[in-house]
Amino acid sequence: ILSIIIGTIMAMSSSNWLMAWLGLELNMLAILPIISKPKTSRASEATTKYFLTQAIASAMMLLSSTINAWQTGNWGILELKNKFSTTIMALSLMTKMGAAPVHFWLPEVLQGTTLQTALLITTWQKIAPITLMYMISNNTQPTILVFAGILSMIIGGLGGINQTQLRKMMAYSSINNLGWTITIMAFSPNMALMNIFTYIIMTTPIFLMMTSMSAKTLQNLSTTWTTSMTMTLSIALLMLSTSGLPPFTGFMPKMLILNELISQNLTILATLAIMTSLISLLFYLRVAYLIMMLTPPTTTPSSTKWRTQNQKSQPTTMMTPTALFITHLIPAIPY
């Protein structure tokens, strides 16, 4: 865990591509034993998939920075001027964070790990690549970012609809949200950062509650009222918040992003973004329906879990109100 934190901080604070690469490598090597901690074949498979995709992304990153250094004589992150280099670098960082069209590893890796590791991969592991993308956003061609963003939104929405496994559903939710982040990165990088941090604030309590209730499938989720009624309702509301429904927190970044796109005369792009968010709303609503609309206690074919005692839910308790009700801060955001 210490190496993961140091690796991320190194990658974020460096001004040189080699140091950023070193930080990402340290981060990647440190998380491999955490992913493979459950001694199962699924976990080993997930670790191998994660290692191979991240290694390919690292090689692409080195290729991009080396070509740029060869052309310009400079290793600085802000000096990435070569168009070919910026394209390869953007693709490499998208692979690192799991955005479409290089998203294939993310659902598979999350499905093979524990819920805590899934939380780590969907939140902390995205911070360093997003920071690097933020730093090169001025030099990256907007067409590439917009294409990848819209594709991520569509794939994240369509992929999540047919899922019954909660970890895979959260992986597609992550891909969908990355789509919004990457799309706006081309026009307003600060707003992209706000979007990803809002997503992290919303996702963390969802995963913590799922861990607390050992809920891994939709069937598990339909019987969580036996464990904790408050957590069950909180998960349903957090799912609606992540989908971007007002008046919850998730609505705030989406509204600001759409406002920015329309103010830059990109109305068609904004319309596409809204339509793809409707697709993803479908599977969030299904989860909320399963939890809230099926009145407990109902006789379900699945066995119910006993109520667990002494749940350590302080972090969840603190984060849930933030993840639900900070939309009223919109006027205070200098965008």
Coordinates of C-alpha atoms in Angstrom, one line a residue:
I1 CA 0.0 0.0 0.0
L2 CA 2.9 2.3 0.8
S3 CA 4.5 1.7 -2.6
I4 CA 1.1 2.3 -4.3
I5 CA 0.8 5.7 -2.6
I6 CA 4.5 6.6 -3.3
G7 CA 4.2 5.5 -6.9
T8 CA 1.0 7.6 -7.5
I9 CA 2.6 10.7 -5.8
M10 CA 5.8 10.3 -7.9
A11 CA 3.8 10.1 -11.1
M12 CA 1.7 13.1 -10.2
S13 CA 4.5 15.4 -9.0
S14 CA 7.1 14.7 -11.7
S15 CA 7.8 17.1 -14.5
N16 CA 9.8 14.5 -16.4
W17 CA 8.4 11.5 -18.4
L18 CA 10.9 9.1 -17.1
M19 CA 10.0 9.9 -13.4
A20 CA 6.3 9.7 -14.3
W21 CA 6.9 6.3 -15.9
L22 CA 8.9 5.1 -12.9
G23 CA 6.1 6.1 -10.5
L24 CA 3.4 4.3 -12.6
E25 CA 5.6 1.2 -12.8
L26 CA 6.1 1.2 -9.0
N27 CA 2.4 1.6 -8.5
M28 CA 1.6 -1.2 -10.9
L29 CA 4.1 -3.7 -9.4
A30 CA 2.9 -2.9 -5.9
I31 CA -0.8 -3.6 -6.6
L32 CA -0.1 -7.1 -8.2
P33 CA 0.3 -8.9 -4.9
I34 CA -2.9 -7.2 -3.6
I35 CA -4.9 -8.4 -6.6
S36 CA -3.6 -11.9 -6.2
K37 CA -4.1 -12.1 -2.4
P38 CA -7.2 -14.4 -2.6
K39 CA -5.5 -17.7 -3.5
T40 CA -7.9 -18.6 -6.4
S41 CA -7.4 -19.2 -10.1
R42 CA -9.7 -16.2 -10.8
A43 CA -7.4 -13.9 -8.8
S44 CA -4.3 -15.2 -10.5
E45 CA -6.0 -14.7 -13.9
A46 CA -7.0 -11.2 -13.0
T47 CA -3.4 -10.4 -11.8
T48 CA -2.0 -11.6 -15.1
K49 CA -4.5 -9.6 -17.2
Y50 CA -3.8 -6.5 -15.2
F51 CA 0.0 -6.9 -15.5
L52 CA -0.1 -7.5 -19.2
T53 CA -2.3 -4.6 -20.1
Q54 CA -0.4 -2.2 -17.8
A55 CA 2.9 -3.4 -19.1
I56 CA 1.8 -2.7 -22.7
A57 CA 0.5 0.7 -21.7
S58 CA 3.9 1.5 -20.0
A59 CA 5.8 0.4 -23.2
M60 CA 3.6 2.7 -25.3
M61 CA 4.2 5.5 -22.8
L62 CA 8.0 5.0 -23.1
L63 CA 7.8 4.9 -26.9
S64 CA 5.8 8.1 -27.0
S65 CA 8.1 10.1 -24.7
T66 CA 11.2 8.7 -26.4
I67 CA 10.0 9.8 -29.9
N68 CA 9.1 13.2 -28.5
A69 CA 12.6 13.5 -26.9
W70 CA 14.2 12.4 -30.1
Q71 CA 12.2 15.1 -32.1
T72 CA 12.4 18.0 -29.6
G73 CA 15.4 17.1 -27.3
N74 CA 13.2 17.5 -24.2
W75 CA 11.8 15.0 -21.7
G76 CA 9.5 17.5 -20.0
I77 CA 5.8 16.4 -19.6
L78 CA 4.5 19.8 -20.7
E79 CA 6.8 19.7 -23.8
L80 CA 4.9 16.9 -25.6
K81 CA 4.5 18.7 -28.9
N82 CA 4.8 15.9 -31.5
K83 CA 1.3 14.9 -32.7
F84 CA 2.2 11.2 -33.1
S85 CA 3.6 11.2 -29.5
T86 CA 0.6 12.9 -28.0
T87 CA -1.8 10.4 -29.7
I88 CA 0.2 7.3 -28.5
M89 CA 0.5 8.9 -25.0
A90 CA -3.3 9.5 -24.8
L91 CA -3.9 5.9 -25.8
S92 CA -1.4 4.7 -23.3
L93 CA -3.0 6.7 -20.4
M94 CA -6.5 5.5 -21.5
T95 CA -5.3 1.9 -21.3
K96 CA -3.9 2.7 -17.8
M97 CA -7.2 4.0 -16.5
G98 CA -9.4 1.6 -18.4
A99 CA -11.3 3.8 -20.9
A100 CA -12.7 2.6 -24.2
P101 CA -11.6 1.4 -26.7
V102 CA -8.9 -0.2 -24.5
H103 CA -11.2 -1.1 -21.6
F104 CA -11.4 -4.8 -21.9
W105 CA -9.3 -5.7 -18.9
L106 CA -11.2 -3.6 -16.3
P107 CA -14.4 -5.7 -15.9
E108 CA -12.5 -9.0 -16.0
V109 CA -9.9 -7.8 -13.4
L110 CA -12.5 -6.4 -11.0
Q111 CA -14.5 -9.7 -11.2
G112 CA -11.5 -11.7 -10.2
T113 CA -10.6 -9.6 -7.1
T114 CA -12.1 -8.7 -3.7
L115 CA -14.4 -5.7 -3.3
Q116 CA -11.7 -3.7 -1.5
T117 CA -9.2 -4.2 -4.3
A118 CA -12.0 -3.4 -6.8
L119 CA -12.5 -0.1 -4.9
L120 CA -8.7 0.6 -5.1
I121 CA -8.6 -0.1 -8.9
T122 CA -11.6 2.0 -9.7
T123 CA -10.6 5.0 -7.6
W124 CA -7.0 5.5 -6.5
Q125 CA -5.4 3.8 -9.6
K126 CA -7.1 6.3 -11.9
I127 CA -5.6 9.4 -10.2
A128 CA -2.1 9.3 -11.7
P129 CA -3.1 8.6 -15.3
I130 CA -5.8 11.3 -15.2
T131 CA -3.3 13.8 -13.7
L132 CA -0.8 13.1 -16.6
M133 CA -3.7 13.4 -19.1
Y134 CA -4.6 16.8 -17.5
M135 CA -1.0 17.9 -18.0
I136 CA -0.9 17.0 -21.7
S137 CA -4.5 18.1 -22.4
N138 CA -3.4 21.4 -24.1
N139 CA -1.3 19.4 -26.7
T140 CA -3.7 16.5 -27.3
Q141 CA -6.0 16.6 -30.3
P142 CA -9.6 17.1 -29.2
T143 CA -11.0 14.8 -31.8
I144 CA -9.2 11.8 -30.2
L145 CA -10.4 12.6 -26.7
V146 CA -14.0 13.2 -27.8
F147 CA -14.1 10.0 -29.8
A148 CA -12.7 7.9 -26.9
G149 CA -15.0 9.7 -24.5
I150 CA -18.2 9.1 -26.5
L151 CA -17.2 5.5 -27.1
S152 CA -16.6 5.0 -23.3
M153 CA -20.0 6.4 -22.5
I154 CA -21.7 4.1 -25.0
I155 CA -19.8 1.0 -24.0
G156 CA -20.1 1.8 -20.3
G157 CA -23.9 2.1 -20.7
L158 CA -24.5 -0.9 -22.9
G159 CA -22.0 -3.2 -21.0
G160 CA -23.7 -2.6 -17.6
I161 CA -27.2 -3.3 -18.7
N162 CA -26.9 -7.1 -18.9
Q163 CA -24.8 -7.6 -15.8
T164 CA -25.9 -9.4 -12.6
Q165 CA -22.4 -9.2 -11.0
L166 CA -22.1 -6.0 -9.0
R167 CA -18.3 -5.7 -9.6
K168 CA -18.6 -5.9 -13.3
M169 CA -21.5 -3.4 -13.2
M170 CA -19.3 -1.0 -11.2
A171 CA -16.5 -1.5 -13.8
Y172 CA -18.8 -0.5 -16.6
S173 CA -20.1 2.4 -14.5
S174 CA -16.4 3.5 -14.1
I175 CA -15.9 3.3 -17.9
N176 CA -19.0 5.4 -18.5
N177 CA -17.9 8.0 -16.0
L178 CA -14.4 8.1 -17.6
G179 CA -16.1 8.9 -20.9
W180 CA -17.5 12.1 -19.4
T181 CA -14.1 13.0 -17.9
I182 CA -12.2 12.4 -21.2
T183 CA -14.7 14.2 -23.3
I184 CA -14.5 17.4 -21.3
M185 CA -10.7 17.1 -20.9
A186 CA -10.3 18.5 -24.4
F187 CA -12.3 21.7 -23.6
S188 CA -12.1 22.3 -19.8
P189 CA -9.5 20.2 -18.0
N190 CA -10.4 21.6 -14.6
M191 CA -14.0 20.4 -15.0
A192 CA -12.6 16.9 -15.9
L193 CA -10.8 16.8 -12.6
M194 CA -13.9 17.9 -10.7
N195 CA -15.9 15.1 -12.5
I196 CA -13.4 12.3 -11.6
F197 CA -13.1 13.4 -8.0
T198 CA -16.9 13.6 -7.6
Y199 CA -17.1 10.1 -9.1
I200 CA -14.5 8.8 -6.5
I201 CA -16.5 10.4 -3.7
M202 CA -19.7 8.6 -4.9
T203 CA -18.1 5.2 -5.6
T204 CA -16.1 4.8 -2.4
P205 CA -19.2 4.5 -0.1
I206 CA -20.9 2.1 -2.5
F207 CA -18.0 -0.3 -2.4
L208 CA -17.5 0.1 1.3
M209 CA -21.2 -0.8 1.9
M210 CA -21.0 -3.8 -0.5
T211 CA -18.0 -5.0 1.4
S212 CA -19.7 -4.6 4.7
M213 CA -22.8 -6.5 3.5
S214 CA -20.8 -9.1 1.3
A215 CA -23.0 -8.2 -1.6
K216 CA -21.5 -9.4 -4.9
T217 CA -24.6 -10.0 -7.1
L218 CA -27.9 -8.4 -7.7
Q219 CA -29.5 -11.4 -6.0
N220 CA -27.4 -10.7 -2.9
L221 CA -28.5 -7.0 -3.1
S222 CA -32.2 -7.9 -3.1
T223 CA -31.8 -9.5 0.4
T224 CA -29.5 -6.9 2.0
W225 CA -32.4 -5.5 4.1
T226 CA -31.8 -8.3 6.5
T227 CA -28.2 -7.0 7.1
S228 CA -28.8 -3.2 7.4
M229 CA -31.9 -1.3 6.2
T230 CA -30.0 2.0 6.3
M231 CA -27.2 0.8 4.1
T232 CA -29.6 -0.8 1.7
L233 CA -31.4 2.5 1.1
S234 CA -28.1 4.4 1.0
I235 CA -26.8 2.1 -1.8
A236 CA -30.0 2.7 -3.8
L237 CA -29.7 6.5 -3.4
L238 CA -25.9 6.4 -4.2
M239 CA -26.6 4.4 -7.4
L240 CA -29.1 7.1 -8.5
S241 CA -26.5 9.8 -7.6
T242 CA -23.9 8.0 -9.7
S243 CA -26.3 7.9 -12.6
G244 CA -26.5 11.7 -12.5
L245 CA -30.1 12.3 -11.4
P246 CA -31.0 15.6 -9.7
P247 CA -30.9 16.6 -6.9
F248 CA -28.0 14.3 -6.0
T249 CA -24.3 15.1 -6.2
G250 CA -23.8 13.1 -9.4
F251 CA -26.0 15.6 -11.3
M252 CA -23.6 18.5 -10.5
P253 CA -20.6 17.6 -12.8
K254 CA -22.8 16.4 -15.6
M255 CA -24.8 19.6 -15.7
L256 CA -21.6 21.7 -15.7
I257 CA -20.0 19.6 -18.4
L258 CA -23.1 19.9 -20.6
N259 CA -23.2 23.7 -19.9
E260 CA -19.5 23.9 -21.0
L261 CA -20.1 21.9 -24.2
I262 CA -23.1 24.0 -25.2
S263 CA -21.3 27.2 -24.5
Q264 CA -18.6 26.0 -27.0
N265 CA -21.3 25.4 -29.7
L266 CA -20.9 21.6 -29.4
T267 CA -24.7 21.0 -29.1
I268 CA -24.6 17.6 -31.0
L269 CA -21.8 16.3 -28.7
A270 CA -23.9 17.4 -25.6
T271 CA -27.0 15.6 -27.1
L272 CA -25.0 12.4 -27.6
A273 CA -23.7 12.6 -24.0
I274 CA -27.2 13.0 -22.6
M275 CA -28.5 10.1 -24.7
T276 CA -25.7 7.8 -23.5
S277 CA -26.3 8.8 -19.9
L278 CA -29.9 7.6 -20.4
I279 CA -28.6 4.1 -21.4
S280 CA -26.5 3.9 -18.2
L281 CA -29.4 5.2 -16.1
L282 CA -31.2 2.0 -17.0
F283 CA -29.0 -0.3 -15.0
Y284 CA -28.7 2.1 -12.1
L285 CA -32.5 2.3 -11.9
R286 CA -32.7 -1.5 -12.0
V287 CA -30.5 -1.7 -8.9
A288 CA -32.6 1.0 -7.2
Y289 CA -35.8 -0.9 -8.1
L290 CA -34.5 -4.2 -6.8
I291 CA -33.6 -2.6 -3.5
M292 CA -36.4 0.0 -2.9
M293 CA -39.4 -1.1 -4.8
L294 CA -39.6 -4.8 -3.9
T295 CA -41.1 -4.4 -0.4
P296 CA -39.2 -6.2 2.3
P297 CA -39.7 -8.7 3.8
T298 CA -40.6 -10.6 0.7
T299 CA -40.1 -14.3 0.2
T300 CA -37.2 -14.6 -2.2
P301 CA -35.7 -17.8 -3.6
S302 CA -32.3 -16.7 -2.3
S303 CA -31.3 -17.3 1.3
T304 CA -31.2 -14.2 3.5
K305 CA -28.1 -13.3 5.5
W306 CA -28.2 -12.8 9.2
R307 CA -27.9 -9.3 10.6
T308 CA -24.2 -8.6 11.3
Q309 CA -23.2 -6.8 14.5
N310 CA -20.5 -4.2 15.1
Q311 CA -20.1 -3.0 11.6
K312 CA -17.2 -0.5 11.2
S313 CA -19.1 2.0 9.1
Q314 CA -17.7 5.4 10.2
P315 CA -16.0 6.2 6.8
T316 CA -19.2 5.2 5.0
T317 CA -21.3 7.3 7.4
M318 CA -19.2 10.4 6.7
M319 CA -18.9 9.9 3.0
T320 CA -22.5 9.1 2.1
P321 CA -24.0 12.6 2.8
T322 CA -21.2 14.2 0.7
A323 CA -21.9 11.7 -2.1
L324 CA -25.6 12.5 -2.1
F325 CA -26.2 16.1 -1.2
I326 CA -23.6 18.7 -2.3
T327 CA -25.3 19.8 -5.5
H328 CA -26.1 23.2 -3.9
L329 CA -22.4 24.1 -4.1
I330 CA -22.7 24.6 -7.9
P331 CA -22.9 28.4 -7.6
A332 CA -19.6 28.4 -5.6
I333 CA -17.6 26.6 -8.2
P334 CA -15.5 28.9 -10.3
Y335 CA -16.0 27.4 -13.8

